[in-house]
PDB file of C-alpha atoms and ligand atoms in Angstrom:
ATOM      1  CA  MET X   1     101.672 117.588 125.532  1.00 96.00           C
ATOM      2  CA  HIS X   2     104.546 114.967 124.647  1.00 98.00           C
ATOM      3  CA  ILE X   3     104.647 114.236 120.867  1.00 98.00           C
ATOM      4  CA  ASN X   4     104.101 110.609 121.646  1.00 98.00           C
ATOM      5  CA  GLU X   5     100.801 111.600 123.521  1.00 98.00           C
ATOM      6  CA  LEU X   6      99.770 113.739 120.429  1.00 98.00           C
ATOM      7  CA  TYR X   7     100.156 110.847 117.979  1.00 98.00           C
ATOM      8  CA  ASP X   8      98.470 108.394 120.549  1.00 98.00           C
ATOM      9  CA  LEU X   9      95.643 106.394 118.928  1.00 98.00           C
ATOM     10  CA  GLU X  10      95.440 103.698 121.448  1.00 98.00           C
ATOM     11  CA  ASN X  11      91.812 102.418 121.823  1.00 96.00           C
ATOM     12  CA  LYS X  12      90.203 104.917 119.363  1.00 98.00           C
ATOM     13  CA  ILE X  13      87.353 103.690 117.880  1.00 99.00           C
ATOM     14  CA  VAL X  14      87.980 103.950 113.992  1.00 99.00           C
ATOM     15  CA  LEU X  15      85.411 103.544 111.055  1.00 98.00           C
ATOM     16  CA  VAL X  16      87.028 102.949 107.727  1.00 98.00           C
ATOM     17  CA  THR X  17      84.802 102.380 105.133  1.00 98.00           C
ATOM     18  CA  GLY X  18      85.899 100.576 101.704  1.00 98.00           C
ATOM     19  CA  GLY X  19      88.522  99.062 104.407  1.00 97.00           C
ATOM     20  CA  ALA X  20      88.841  95.903 102.433  1.00 97.00           C
ATOM     21  CA  GLY X  21      89.772  97.896  99.024  1.00 97.00           C
ATOM     22  CA  LYS X  22      93.274  98.922  97.934  1.00 97.00           C
ATOM     23  CA  PHE X  23      93.873 102.048  99.800  1.00 98.00           C
ATOM     24  CA  GLY X  24      91.388 100.984 102.491  1.00 98.00           C
ATOM     25  CA  ARG X  25      93.847  97.851 103.562  1.00 98.00           C
ATOM     26  CA  SER X  26      96.505 100.212 103.871  1.00 98.00           C
ATOM     27  CA  ILE X  27      94.501 102.468 105.986  1.00 98.00           C
ATOM     28  CA  VAL X  28      93.092  99.999 108.312  1.00 98.00           C
ATOM     29  CA  GLU X  29      96.593  98.578 108.802  1.00 98.00           C
ATOM     30  CA  ALA X  30      97.804 102.246 110.041  1.00 98.00           C
ATOM     31  CA  PHE X  31      95.055 102.465 112.783  1.00 98.00           C
ATOM     32  CA  ALA X  32      95.430  98.848 113.782  1.00 98.00           C
ATOM     33  CA  GLU X  33      99.355  99.321 114.124  1.00 98.00           C
ATOM     34  CA  ALA X  34      98.547 102.262 116.195  1.00 98.00           C
ATOM     35  CA  GLY X  35      96.425 100.488 118.615  1.00 98.00           C
ATOM     36  CA  SER X  36      93.050 101.611 117.579  1.00 98.00           C
ATOM     37  CA  GLN X  37      89.829  99.441 117.536  1.00 98.00           C
ATOM     38  CA  VAL X  38      89.090  99.475 113.683  1.00 98.00           C
ATOM     39  CA  ILE X  39      85.918  98.611 112.211  1.00 98.00           C
ATOM     40  CA  VAL X  40      86.147  97.828 108.331  1.00 98.00           C
ATOM     41  CA  SER X  41      83.239  98.364 106.413  1.00 98.00           C
ATOM     42  CA  SER X  42      82.067  97.633 102.977  1.00 96.00           C
ATOM     43  CA  ARG X  43      79.501  95.643 101.238  1.00 95.00           C
ATOM     44  CA  SER X  44      81.372  92.224 101.308  1.00 94.00           C
ATOM     45  CA  MET X  45      81.119  90.525 104.632  1.00 96.00           C
ATOM     46  CA  GLU X  46      83.706  87.957 102.960  1.00 97.00           C
ATOM     47  CA  LYS X  47      86.079  90.217 101.872  1.00 96.00           C
ATOM     48  CA  CYS X  48      85.954  92.383 105.181  1.00 97.00           C
ATOM     49  CA  LYS X  49      86.049  89.221 107.260  1.00 97.00           C
ATOM     50  CA  GLU X  50      89.263  87.765 105.560  1.00 97.00           C
ATOM     51  CA  LEU X  51      91.084  90.815 106.274  1.00 97.00           C
ATOM     52  CA  ALA X  52      89.968  91.519 109.937  1.00 98.00           C
ATOM     53  CA  ASP X  53      90.865  87.683 110.470  1.00 98.00           C
ATOM     54  CA  CYS X  54      94.341  88.460 109.376  1.00 97.00           C
ATOM     55  CA  TYR X  55      94.862  91.448 111.697  1.00 97.00           C
ATOM     56  CA  THR X  56      93.026  89.975 114.595  1.00 98.00           C
ATOM     57  CA  LYS X  57      95.501  86.675 114.499  1.00 98.00           C
ATOM     58  CA  ALA X  58      98.281  89.109 114.514  1.00 97.00           C
ATOM     59  CA  GLY X  59      97.002  90.545 117.703  1.00 98.00           C
ATOM     60  CA  TYR X  60      95.291  93.686 116.305  1.00 98.00           C
ATOM     61  CA  LYS X  61      91.645  94.684 117.015  1.00 98.00           C
ATOM     62  CA  VAL X  62      89.829  94.814 113.879  1.00 98.00           C
ATOM     63  CA  ASP X  63      86.074  93.837 113.476  1.00 98.00           C
ATOM     64  CA  VAL X  64      83.735  93.956 110.670  1.00 98.00           C
ATOM     65  CA  ILE X  65      80.279  95.709 110.124  1.00 98.00           C
ATOM     66  CA  VAL X  66      78.898  95.576 106.599  1.00 98.00           C
ATOM     67  CA  TYR X  67      76.974  98.305 104.893  1.00 98.00           C
ATOM     68  CA  ASP X  68      75.689  99.433 101.515  1.00 98.00           C
ATOM     69  CA  GLN X  69      76.465 103.216 101.000  1.00 98.00           C
ATOM     70  CA  GLY X  70      73.473 103.267  98.519  1.00 98.00           C
ATOM     71  CA  SER X  71      71.004 102.761 101.078  1.00 98.00           C
ATOM     72  CA  HIS X  72      70.138 105.051 104.082  1.00 98.00           C
ATOM     73  CA  GLU X  73      68.625 102.129 106.037  1.00 98.00           C
ATOM     74  CA  SER X  74      71.969 100.453 106.031  1.00 98.00           C
ATOM     75  CA  VAL X  75      73.905 103.644 106.904  1.00 98.00           C
ATOM     76  CA  LEU X  76      71.405 104.221 109.869  1.00 98.00           C
ATOM     77  CA  ASP X  77      71.937 100.453 110.892  1.00 98.00           C
ATOM     78  CA  LEU X  78      75.880 100.915 110.607  1.00 98.00           C
ATOM     79  CA  ARG X  79      75.535 103.816 113.091  1.00 98.00           C
ATOM     80  CA  LYS X  80      73.573 101.913 115.525  1.00 98.00           C
ATOM     81  CA  SER X  81      75.766  98.699 115.237  1.00 98.00           C
ATOM     82  CA  ILE X  82      79.010 101.137 116.163  1.00 98.00           C
ATOM     83  CA  LYS X  83      76.915 102.642 118.882  1.00 98.00           C
ATOM     84  CA  GLU X  84      75.701  99.412 120.439  1.00 98.00           C
ATOM     85  CA  GLN X  85      79.191  97.430 119.888  1.00 98.00           C
ATOM     86  CA  PHE X  86      81.638 100.109 120.810  1.00 98.00           C
ATOM     87  CA  GLY X  87      79.604 102.702 122.459  1.00 98.00           C
ATOM     88  CA  ARG X  88      81.109 105.570 120.100  1.00 98.00           C
ATOM     89  CA  LEU X  89      83.168 106.580 117.326  1.00 99.00           C
ATOM     90  CA  ASP X  90      86.326 108.688 117.355  1.00 99.00           C
ATOM     91  CA  ILE X  91      87.598 108.543 113.788  1.00 99.00           C
ATOM     92  CA  PHE X  92      85.743 108.239 110.542  1.00 99.00           C
ATOM     93  CA  VAL X  93      87.733 107.513 107.204  1.00 99.00           C
ATOM     94  CA  ASN X  94      85.371 108.157 104.420  1.00 98.00           C
ATOM     95  CA  ASN X  95      86.884 106.076 101.788  1.00 98.00           C
ATOM     96  CA  ALA X  96      84.533 103.860 100.205  1.00 98.00           C
ATOM     97  CA  PHE X  97      83.812 105.037  96.199  1.00 98.00           C
ATOM     98  CA  SER X  98      81.629 102.771  93.620  1.00 98.00           C
ATOM     99  CA  LEU X  99      82.971 102.910  89.973  1.00 97.00           C
ATOM    100  CA  PRO X 100      79.816 102.390  87.953  1.00 98.00           C
ATOM    101  CA  MET X 101      81.092 104.506  84.976  1.00 98.00           C
ATOM    102  CA  LEU X 102      84.211 103.715  83.219  1.00 97.00           C
ATOM    103  CA  HIS X 103      83.879 106.018  79.913  1.00 97.00           C
ATOM    104  CA  TYR X 104      82.653 109.473  79.316  1.00 98.00           C
ATOM    105  CA  THR X 105      80.010 107.985  76.767  1.00 98.00           C
ATOM    106  CA  ASP X 106      78.298 105.590  79.230  1.00 98.00           C
ATOM    107  CA  PRO X 107      74.622 105.820  79.666  1.00 98.00           C
ATOM    108  CA  LEU X 108      73.243 108.380  82.078  1.00 98.00           C
ATOM    109  CA  GLU X 109      71.633 105.456  84.578  1.00 98.00           C
ATOM    110  CA  LEU X 110      75.508 104.624  85.458  1.00 98.00           C
ATOM    111  CA  TRP X 111      76.079 108.308  86.376  1.00 98.00           C
ATOM    112  CA  GLU X 112      72.719 108.114  88.471  1.00 98.00           C
ATOM    113  CA  SER X 113      73.873 105.136  90.035  1.00 98.00           C
ATOM    114  CA  SER X 114      77.155 106.864  90.914  1.00 98.00           C
ATOM    115  CA  MET X 115      75.266 109.878  92.001  1.00 98.00           C
ATOM    116  CA  LYS X 116      73.205 107.427  94.483  1.00 98.00           C
ATOM    117  CA  ILE X 117      76.291 106.088  96.318  1.00 98.00           C
ATOM    118  CA  ASN X 118      79.171 108.546  95.889  1.00 98.00           C
ATOM    119  CA  GLY X 119      77.009 111.574  96.259  1.00 98.00           C
ATOM    120  CA  THR X 120      73.865 110.935  98.191  1.00 98.00           C
ATOM    121  CA  GLY X 121      75.453 107.915 100.058  1.00 98.00           C
ATOM    122  CA  MET X 122      78.521 109.969 101.023  1.00 98.00           C
ATOM    123  CA  PHE X 123      76.648 112.822 102.295  1.00 98.00           C
ATOM    124  CA  ASP X 124      74.354 110.542 104.238  1.00 99.00           C
ATOM    125  CA  ILE X 125      77.277 108.611 105.876  1.00 98.00           C
ATOM    126  CA  VAL X 126      79.283 111.559 106.821  1.00 98.00           C
ATOM    127  CA  ARG X 127      76.291 113.363 108.467  1.00 98.00           C
ATOM    128  CA  GLU X 128      75.311 110.073 110.274  1.00 99.00           C
ATOM    129  CA  MET X 129      78.716 109.319 111.505  1.00 99.00           C
ATOM    130  CA  ALA X 130      79.462 113.174 112.619  1.00 99.00           C
ATOM    131  CA  GLY X 131      76.067 112.898 114.557  1.00 98.00           C
ATOM    132  CA  LEU X 132      77.316 109.662 116.243  1.00 98.00           C
ATOM    133  CA  MET X 133      80.754 111.470 116.883  1.00 98.00           C
ATOM    134  CA  ALA X 134      79.117 114.584 118.450  1.00 98.00           C
ATOM    135  CA  GLU X 135      77.125 111.947 120.794  1.00 98.00           C
ATOM    136  CA  SER X 136      80.519 111.569 122.622  1.00 97.00           C
ATOM    137  CA  GLY X 137      82.233 114.767 122.616  1.00 98.00           C
ATOM    138  CA  GLY X 138      83.440 114.882 118.775  1.00 98.00           C
ATOM    139  CA  GLY X 139      86.246 113.358 116.820  1.00 98.00           C
ATOM    140  CA  SER X 140      88.167 113.616 113.447  1.00 99.00           C
ATOM    141  CA  ILE X 141      86.634 112.883 110.014  1.00 99.00           C
ATOM    142  CA  ILE X 142      89.031 112.242 107.102  1.00 99.00           C
ATOM    143  CA  ASN X 143      87.631 112.384 103.565  1.00 99.00           C
ATOM    144  CA  ILE X 144      89.472 110.336 100.613  1.00 99.00           C
ATOM    145  CA  SER X 145      89.134 112.471  97.839  1.00 98.00           C
ATOM    146  CA  SER X 146      91.574 112.329  94.825  1.00 98.00           C
ATOM    147  CA  MET X 147      94.217 114.529  92.777  1.00 98.00           C
ATOM    148  CA  LYS X 148      91.040 114.549  90.314  1.00 98.00           C
ATOM    149  CA  ALA X 149      89.259 116.576  92.542  1.00 98.00           C
ATOM    150  CA  SER X 150      91.403 119.785  91.719  1.00 98.00           C
ATOM    151  CA  TYR X 151      92.986 118.637  88.285  1.00 98.00           C
ATOM    152  CA  SER X 152      91.941 117.283  84.955  1.00 97.00           C
ATOM    153  CA  PRO X 153      92.622 113.719  83.880  1.00 97.00           C
ATOM    154  CA  ASP X 154      95.719 113.289  82.121  1.00 97.00           C
ATOM    155  CA  PHE X 155      94.197 111.563  78.933  1.00 97.00           C
ATOM    156  CA  ASP X 156      97.574 111.109  77.329  1.00 96.00           C
ATOM    157  CA  LEU X 157      98.450 108.365  79.704  1.00 97.00           C
ATOM    158  CA  TYR X 158      95.653 105.901  78.961  1.00 96.00           C
ATOM    159  CA  GLU X 159      96.410 106.069  74.984  1.00 94.00           C
ATOM    160  CA  GLY X 160      97.267 102.685  74.254  1.00 93.00           C
ATOM    161  CA  THR X 161      95.675 101.020  77.040  1.00 95.00           C
ATOM    162  CA  ASP X 162      92.288  99.953  77.817  1.00 94.00           C
ATOM    163  CA  MET X 163      92.311 102.155  80.900  1.00 96.00           C
ATOM    164  CA  ASP X 164      90.196 105.262  81.056  1.00 97.00           C
ATOM    165  CA  SER X 165      89.116 108.060  83.274  1.00 97.00           C
ATOM    166  CA  PRO X 166      85.125 108.558  83.941  1.00 98.00           C
ATOM    167  CA  PRO X 167      83.587 111.948  84.374  1.00 98.00           C
ATOM    168  CA  ASP X 168      81.690 111.048  87.681  1.00 98.00           C
ATOM    169  CA  TYR X 169      84.889 110.650  89.329  1.00 98.00           C
ATOM    170  CA  ASN X 170      86.202 114.181  89.022  1.00 98.00           C
ATOM    171  CA  PHE X 171      82.632 115.408  89.812  1.00 98.00           C
ATOM    172  CA  HIS X 172      82.255 113.640  93.188  1.00 98.00           C
ATOM    173  CA  LYS X 173      85.809 114.023  94.409  1.00 98.00           C
ATOM    174  CA  ALA X 174      85.742 117.864  93.943  1.00 98.00           C
ATOM    175  CA  GLY X 175      82.311 117.881  95.560  1.00 98.00           C
ATOM    176  CA  MET X 176      83.793 116.001  98.451  1.00 98.00           C
ATOM    177  CA  LEU X 177      86.598 118.816  98.861  1.00 98.00           C
ATOM    178  CA  GLY X 178      83.494 121.296  99.102  1.00 98.00           C
ATOM    179  CA  LEU X 179      81.709 119.469 101.394  1.00 98.00           C
ATOM    180  CA  THR X 180      84.825 119.141 103.507  1.00 99.00           C
ATOM    181  CA  LYS X 181      85.037 122.888 103.843  1.00 98.00           C
ATOM    182  CA  TYR X 182      81.243 123.371 104.659  1.00 98.00           C
ATOM    183  CA  LEU X 183      81.600 120.672 107.467  1.00 99.00           C
ATOM    184  CA  ALA X 184      84.463 122.143 108.893  1.00 99.00           C
ATOM    185  CA  LYS X 185      82.756 125.117 109.975  1.00 98.00           C
ATOM    186  CA  LYS X 186      79.404 123.270 110.638  1.00 98.00           C
ATOM    187  CA  LEU X 187      80.701 120.885 112.841  1.00 98.00           C
ATOM    188  CA  ALA X 188      83.576 122.845 114.826  1.00 98.00           C
ATOM    189  CA  GLY X 189      81.235 123.524 117.557  1.00 98.00           C
ATOM    190  CA  GLN X 190      80.548 119.958 118.242  1.00 98.00           C
ATOM    191  CA  ASN X 191      84.526 119.448 118.282  1.00 98.00           C
ATOM    192  CA  ILE X 192      84.701 117.592 115.016  1.00 99.00           C
ATOM    193  CA  ARG X 193      87.693 118.400 112.775  1.00 99.00           C
ATOM    194  CA  ILE X 194      87.110 117.441 109.029  1.00 99.00           C
ATOM    195  CA  ASN X 195      89.751 117.308 106.517  1.00 99.00           C
ATOM    196  CA  SER X 196      90.476 115.492 103.124  1.00 99.00           C
ATOM    197  CA  ILE X 197      93.504 113.657 101.488  1.00 99.00           C
ATOM    198  CA  SER X 198      93.747 113.878  97.486  1.00 99.00           C
ATOM    199  CA  PRO X 199      95.892 110.904  96.596  1.00 98.00           C
ATOM    200  CA  GLY X 200      97.537 110.403  93.025  1.00 98.00           C
ATOM    201  CA  GLY X 201      97.287 106.967  91.459  1.00 98.00           C
ATOM    202  CA  LEU X 202      98.249 103.923  93.468  1.00 98.00           C
ATOM    203  CA  PHE X 203     100.222 101.273  92.133  1.00 98.00           C
ATOM    204  CA  ALA X 204      98.177  98.150  91.343  1.00 97.00           C
ATOM    205  CA  ASN X 205      99.908  96.244  88.601  1.00 97.00           C
ATOM    206  CA  GLN X 206      98.444  98.772  85.919  1.00 97.00           C
ATOM    207  CA  GLN X 207      99.297  98.188  82.199  1.00 96.00           C
ATOM    208  CA  LYS X 208     102.905  98.855  81.407  1.00 96.00           C
ATOM    209  CA  GLU X 209     102.257 101.664  78.785  1.00 96.00           C
ATOM    210  CA  PHE X 210     100.298 103.511  81.366  1.00 97.00           C
ATOM    211  CA  LEU X 211     102.879 102.967  84.161  1.00 97.00           C
ATOM    212  CA  THR X 212     106.066 104.018  82.306  1.00 97.00           C
ATOM    213  CA  LYS X 213     104.266 107.349  81.227  1.00 97.00           C
ATOM    214  CA  TYR X 214     102.802 107.798  84.636  1.00 98.00           C
ATOM    215  CA  CYS X 215     106.111 107.371  86.762  1.00 98.00           C
ATOM    216  CA  GLU X 216     108.025 109.519  84.031  1.00 98.00           C
ATOM    217  CA  LYS X 217     105.813 112.370  84.684  1.00 98.00           C
ATOM    218  CA  VAL X 218     105.916 112.120  88.593  1.00 98.00           C
ATOM    219  CA  PRO X 219     108.843 114.120  90.116  1.00 98.00           C
ATOM    220  CA  LEU X 220     109.256 111.174  92.564  1.00 98.00           C
ATOM    221  CA  LYS X 221     109.266 108.945  89.609  1.00 98.00           C
ATOM    222  CA  ARG X 222     106.636 106.396  90.892  1.00 98.00           C
ATOM    223  CA  MET X 223     103.012 105.677  91.980  1.00 98.00           C
ATOM    224  CA  ALA X 224     101.793 105.779  95.292  1.00 98.00           C
ATOM    225  CA  ASN X 225     102.529 102.629  97.448  1.00 98.00           C
ATOM    226  CA  ASN X 226     100.587 100.847 100.202  1.00 97.00           C
ATOM    227  CA  ASP X 227     102.715 103.075 102.835  1.00 98.00           C
ATOM    228  CA  ASP X 228     102.056 106.553 101.484  1.00 98.00           C
ATOM    229  CA  ILE X 229      98.668 107.260 102.942  1.00 98.00           C
ATOM    230  CA  LYS X 230      99.421 105.254 106.474  1.00 98.00           C
ATOM    231  CA  GLY X 231     101.375 108.453 107.985  1.00 98.00           C
ATOM    232  CA  VAL X 232      98.839 111.095 106.553  1.00 98.00           C
ATOM    233  CA  VAL X 233      95.667 109.263 107.897  1.00 99.00           C
ATOM    234  CA  ILE X 234      97.478 109.111 111.380  1.00 99.00           C
ATOM    235  CA  PHE X 235      98.406 112.668 111.386  1.00 98.00           C
ATOM    236  CA  LEU X 236      94.917 113.673 110.507  1.00 99.00           C
ATOM    237  CA  GLY X 237      93.391 111.265 112.679  1.00 98.00           C
ATOM    238  CA  SER X 238      95.450 112.056 115.798  1.00 98.00           C
ATOM    239  CA  ASN X 239      95.686 115.209 118.015  1.00 98.00           C
ATOM    240  CA  ALA X 240      98.974 115.978 116.151  1.00 98.00           C
ATOM    241  CA  SER X 241      96.670 118.036 113.628  1.00 98.00           C
ATOM    242  CA  GLN X 242      94.229 119.192 116.524  1.00 98.00           C
ATOM    243  CA  TYR X 243      94.423 122.729 114.985  1.00 98.00           C
ATOM    244  CA  ILE X 244      93.496 121.621 111.617  1.00 98.00           C
ATOM    245  CA  THR X 245      90.494 121.699 109.948  1.00 99.00           C
ATOM    246  CA  GLY X 246      88.786 122.108 106.585  1.00 98.00           C
ATOM    247  CA  ILE X 247      92.007 121.314 104.700  1.00 98.00           C
ATOM    248  CA  ASP X 248      93.140 118.982 101.846  1.00 98.00           C
ATOM    249  CA  ILE X 249      96.514 117.087 101.708  1.00 98.00           C
ATOM    250  CA  LEU X 250      97.378 116.504  98.042  1.00 98.00           C
ATOM    251  CA  MET X 251      99.665 113.339  98.148  1.00 98.00           C
ATOM    252  CA  ASP X 252     100.748 113.060  94.489  1.00 98.00           C
ATOM    253  CA  GLY X 253     104.396 112.712  94.521  1.00 98.00           C
ATOM    254  CA  GLY X 254     104.743 116.302  93.317  1.00 98.00           C
ATOM    255  CA  LEU X 255     102.739 115.454  90.053  1.00 98.00           C
ATOM    256  CA  HIS X 256     101.023 118.965  90.413  1.00 98.00           C
ATOM    257  CA  SER X 257     103.907 120.886  92.250  1.00 96.00           C
TER     258      SER X 257
HETATM  259  N1  NAD V   1      93.422 103.605  93.874  1.00 60.23           N
HETATM  260  C1  NAD V   1      93.811 104.957  93.319  1.00 60.23           C
HETATM  261  O1  NAD V   1      94.533 105.115  92.531  1.00 60.23           O
HETATM  262  C2  NAD V   1      93.221 106.115  94.085  1.00 60.23           C
HETATM  263  C3  NAD V   1      93.619 107.635  93.847  1.00 60.23           C
HETATM  264  C4  NAD V   1      93.227 108.430  94.455  1.00 60.23           C
HETATM  265  C5  NAD V   1      92.102 108.360  95.331  1.00 60.23           C
HETATM  266  N2  NAD V   1      91.565 107.132  95.427  1.00 60.23           N
HETATM  267  C6  NAD V   1      90.523 107.085  96.495  1.00 60.23           C
HETATM  268  O2  NAD V   1      90.642 106.090  97.365  1.00 60.23           O
HETATM  269  C7  NAD V   1      89.508 105.510  97.905  1.00 60.23           C
HETATM  270  C8  NAD V   1      89.734 104.034  97.816  1.00 60.23           C
HETATM  271  O3  NAD V   1      90.086 103.555  96.489  1.00 60.23           O
HETATM  272  P1  NAD V   1      90.490 102.219  96.129  1.00 60.23           P
HETATM  273  O4  NAD V   1      91.449 102.433  94.926  1.00 60.23           O
HETATM  274  O5  NAD V   1      91.109 101.503  97.288  1.00 60.23           O
HETATM  275  O6  NAD V   1      89.126 101.439  95.739  1.00 60.23           O
HETATM  276  P2  NAD V   1      88.602 100.082  95.644  1.00 60.23           P
HETATM  277  O7  NAD V   1      87.661  99.682  94.556  1.00 60.23           O
HETATM  278  O8  NAD V   1      89.939  99.063  95.983  1.00 60.23           O
HETATM  279  O9  NAD V   1      87.832 100.150  96.973  1.00 60.23           O
HETATM  280  C9  NAD V   1      86.495 100.726  97.268  1.00 60.23           C
HETATM  281  C10 NAD V   1      85.907 100.307  98.246  1.00 60.23           C
HETATM  282  O10 NAD V   1      84.565 101.028  98.338  1.00 60.23           O
HETATM  283  C11 NAD V   1      83.796  99.919  98.639  1.00 60.23           C
HETATM  284  N3  NAD V   1      82.304 100.224  98.312  1.00 60.23           N
HETATM  285  C12 NAD V   1      81.997 100.481  96.916  1.00 60.23           C
HETATM  286  N4  NAD V   1      80.527 100.704  96.951  1.00 60.23           N
HETATM  287  C13 NAD V   1      80.366 100.560  97.981  1.00 60.23           C
HETATM  288  C14 NAD V   1      78.822 100.642  98.525  1.00 60.23           C
HETATM  289  N5  NAD V   1      77.787 100.894  97.890  1.00 60.23           N
HETATM  290  N6  NAD V   1      78.491 100.414  99.871  1.00 60.23           N
HETATM  291  C15 NAD V   1      79.839 100.314 100.615  1.00 60.23           C
HETATM  292  N7  NAD V   1      81.175 100.298 100.287  1.00 60.23           N
HETATM  293  C16 NAD V   1      81.237 100.327  98.817  1.00 60.23           C
HETATM  294  C17 NAD V   1      84.291  98.676  97.877  1.00 60.23           C
HETATM  295  O11 NAD V   1      83.440  97.401  98.544  1.00 60.23           O
HETATM  296  C18 NAD V   1      85.545  98.573  98.066  1.00 60.23           C
HETATM  297  O12 NAD V   1      85.848  98.143  99.379  1.00 60.23           O
HETATM  298  C19 NAD V   1      88.333 106.060  97.157  1.00 60.23           C
HETATM  299  O13 NAD V   1      87.738 106.879  97.524  1.00 60.23           O
HETATM  300  C20 NAD V   1      89.028 106.276  95.701  1.00 60.23           C
HETATM  301  O14 NAD V   1      88.553 107.331  95.025  1.00 60.23           O
HETATM  302  C21 NAD V   1      92.149 105.878  94.910  1.00 60.23           C
END
């Protein structure tokens, strides 16, 4: 197959959850620029619509379906709407994440809220979207995890700032890697590949003390930028990675090399 054909994503139906968020926007942009029909999904119609309108005006195919990952009914509605409006799903980028906890000492209610959306809800949506993909012959799922799935937070980075690293984050991101491996074997027979990406910190105007220390520690001397994830999702979504399933790509500028 010609290399352009292997990377061809023209008219693929792509769902990006949390698509109006920081990483989500770059992922939406990548698939839109590749000629795919992108569905941006999160809880806020306003934010998703603003993003979709911007790409639609520029001639790209970006639509919105809102959902709440904390509700099974909402996940089922999302599956139904995709089927009705687009007929199938080819690529699912499992990117949404809720951050109810901010600190180790936060009340258990916040851990439970995180569990509902990032644990139960994350499994719910991946199982439903895999079911939808299977109906039309398969596809590719990309789980957005984090370097914190495999490495403990560097608490030194947060000293002198009001930033912190909550415990549920490492818990869910590590679980996502385990689920990726489980599903790689479970779904292979339905022609569904599933892989994950573990990014390092994305630049988002963090406090200066944090930025200076973080960039000093990273061999590439910077945080992730908005372009860094684009090539990785295109590779994992396309046939360029057709013999790859069940793996994780660490995208941390060499921090854990
Ligand atoms: N930003 C980083 O430095 C970084 C680093 C590594 C990994 N990640 C991962 O990248 C992904 C995106 O992170 P981000 O930084 O862009 O976060 P973000 O907060 O900007 O975006 C998260 C998105 O998830 C959506 N969301 C939250 N709860 C939801 C719910 N109940 N139902 C539906 N949607 C819901 C939000 O509306 C938002 O659009 C996450 O999985 C995160 O763990 C981020």
